[in-house]
Amino acid sequence: MSIKYTPEPFRIKMVEMIKMTTPQERLQKIKDANFNLFSLASEDVYIDLLTDSGTGAMSHEQWSAMFVGDEAYAGGRSYRKLLKAGTDVFGYDYIQPVHQGRAAEKILMPLLLGKGKFAISNMHFDTTRAHVILSGGRPIDNIVPEGKKPNIRSKFKGNMDITRLEELIEEKGAENIGVIIQTITNNSAGGQPVSMKNMREVYEIGQKHNITVCIDAARFAENAYFIKRDEEEFKNWSIPDIVKKTFSYGDVFTMSAKKDFNVNMGGMLAVKDKSVNAALIQNIKASCINFEGFYTYGGLSGRDLEAMAVGIYQYMEEDYLAYRIGQMEYLAARLDAAGVVYQSPVGGHGVYIDAKAMFPHIPYKEFPGQVLAVELYKEAGIRSCDIGSYMIGNDPDTNEQIESEFEFTRLAIPRQVYTQSHFDVMADALIAIKERASEIKRGYKIKWEPPILRHFQAELEPIE
Ligand SMILES: *Cc1c(COP(=O)(O)O)cnc(C)c1O
């Protein structure tokens, strides 16, 4: 086959054995898990694509830095090392380490939102949506129209719809918009990138109406790679310069460091300008102390701060990013050859299979994305997840099931973990399921669900 796989820019010096189960065993395991893949034991999974969050293989530089972590309660050396790296790379005055991205959201959202306020995003990630709602606000997703069409290949499908953003501000009143959130890359839309032009335009609108612009920055390095590759103006820029420029178009950022810093645990909350946002910074510190830990460790060990400070730089390397995005492109090319539809062109951290296209006869209320996720497990022991109506849940005001823009099954790729032959297992499994897709007649119904972020815990049963 002439489909090209970008060779790994590393060699492997430690491995973890994984085992393949039989189809009969998997049938029983998924039943015992109430058809919720989050309830499976990880030993029962052959290839784990549930998330790319905190699941990467760290470098030996990161592991060795962990041995010199300073575990002081206050004013630790590792904290100062992270601050120095963070201000250097992002150009923000105030950097708050937190234990993961949602901790940053938990601290920030109540400071910007409340009852009657709106958050407008190119697309809220699930935990971001939850924290907007928990703080009393209401999330509005506002992605460009092409972002909603998996079949249309165009660049920067993760962008905010600028025209609609202006209309929404007009409709709701600028004083009622608590925050504009630019998610880079746009996770829920398939890891689709956001252009620098879009970053700039959104920031100008925020400035004009005096609305805080927050960057949900989990995949800032992958996003910068796409800007360099696909945005003419930046093709000769270095990745660190693109990153610095990107962050100049925000007032604050929240970040899950478990993505592009490639650490197992960590996050950040940052404020660009301490002169205009002194009160906000004080409130962040106070909330961090209450919920996370003292502000110089933010719920993390000193060794975690060390691994982050190394990862910030390491995963902006272009050879690494080309290999990383190359893995997605390899899987996508194999799917193209077999006519499996996915959010295309592929984004940064995974391949998002269009389950609606695979199971056109299964309605959103029966969760086609979840159907495919369960089939992938049954077929080959692959664990993926639904990014669709099952994940999005019910309307907080009416309690009605919301119909998602997409019905995706996400194959999120952990960093530096799986090889080309694992990718072939993924492609072969998807192709086999596509061939028998019409035999799968119905989806799932919910037996039990919690009120928020239900996909993590809900119990399902097949509709007969
Ligand atoms: C992962 C993620 C978060 C939440 O971060 P956690 O570290 O999982 O709490 C928020 N936003 C985006 C875009 C993410 O990908």
mmCIF file of C-alpha atoms and ligand atoms in Angstrom, residues 53 100-103 105 125 127-128 183 185 187 216 218-219 256 258-259 266, ligand 1:
data_model
loop_
_atom_site.group_PDB
_atom_site.id
_atom_site.type_symbol
_atom_site.label_atom_id
_atom_site.label_comp_id
_atom_site.label_asym_id
_atom_site.label_seq_id
_atom_site.Cartn_x
_atom_site.Cartn_y
_atom_site.Cartn_z
ATOM 1 C CA SER A 53 -5.436 13.348 27.830
ATOM 2 C CA GLN A 100 -6.067 19.775 35.250
ATOM 3 C CA GLY A 101 -7.983 21.864 32.715
ATOM 4 C CA ARG A 102 -11.340 21.586 34.452
ATOM 5 C CA ALA A 103 -9.833 22.969 37.655
ATOM 6 C CA GLU A 105 -12.512 26.232 34.443
ATOM 7 C CA PHE A 125 -15.548 21.195 25.326
ATOM 8 C CA THR A 127 -16.115 20.066 30.920
ATOM 9 C CA THR A 128 -16.110 23.722 29.815
ATOM 10 C CA THR A 183 -10.973 26.497 21.891
ATOM 11 C CA THR A 185 -7.771 23.195 18.513
ATOM 12 C CA ASN A 187 -11.816 19.489 20.258
ATOM 13 C CA ASP A 216 -9.122 27.138 25.932
ATOM 14 C CA ALA A 218 -5.192 22.457 25.484
ATOM 15 C CA ARG A 219 -3.744 21.855 22.010
ATOM 16 C CA SER A 256 -5.283 21.099 30.226
ATOM 17 C CA LYS A 258 -2.421 16.669 29.813
ATOM 18 C CA LYS A 259 -2.608 17.336 26.075
ATOM 19 C CA GLY A 266 -1.522 19.132 35.146
HETATM 20 C C1 LIG B 1 -9.197 18.133 28.004
HETATM 21 C C2 LIG B 1 -9.810 19.431 27.752
HETATM 22 C C3 LIG B 1 -10.331 20.212 28.788
HETATM 23 C C4 LIG B 1 -10.409 19.719 30.227
HETATM 24 O O1 LIG B 1 -9.182 19.385 30.722
HETATM 25 P P1 LIG B 1 -8.973 18.219 31.817
HETATM 26 O O2 LIG B 1 -7.492 18.250 32.020
HETATM 27 O O3 LIG B 1 -9.463 16.953 31.221
HETATM 28 O O4 LIG B 1 -9.720 18.612 33.027
HETATM 29 C C5 LIG B 1 -10.844 21.443 28.472
HETATM 30 N N1 LIG B 1 -10.869 21.887 27.212
HETATM 31 C C6 LIG B 1 -10.378 21.164 26.188
HETATM 32 C C7 LIG B 1 -10.420 21.718 24.804
HETATM 33 C C8 LIG B 1 -9.835 19.915 26.422
HETATM 34 O O5 LIG B 1 -9.390 19.197 25.399
#
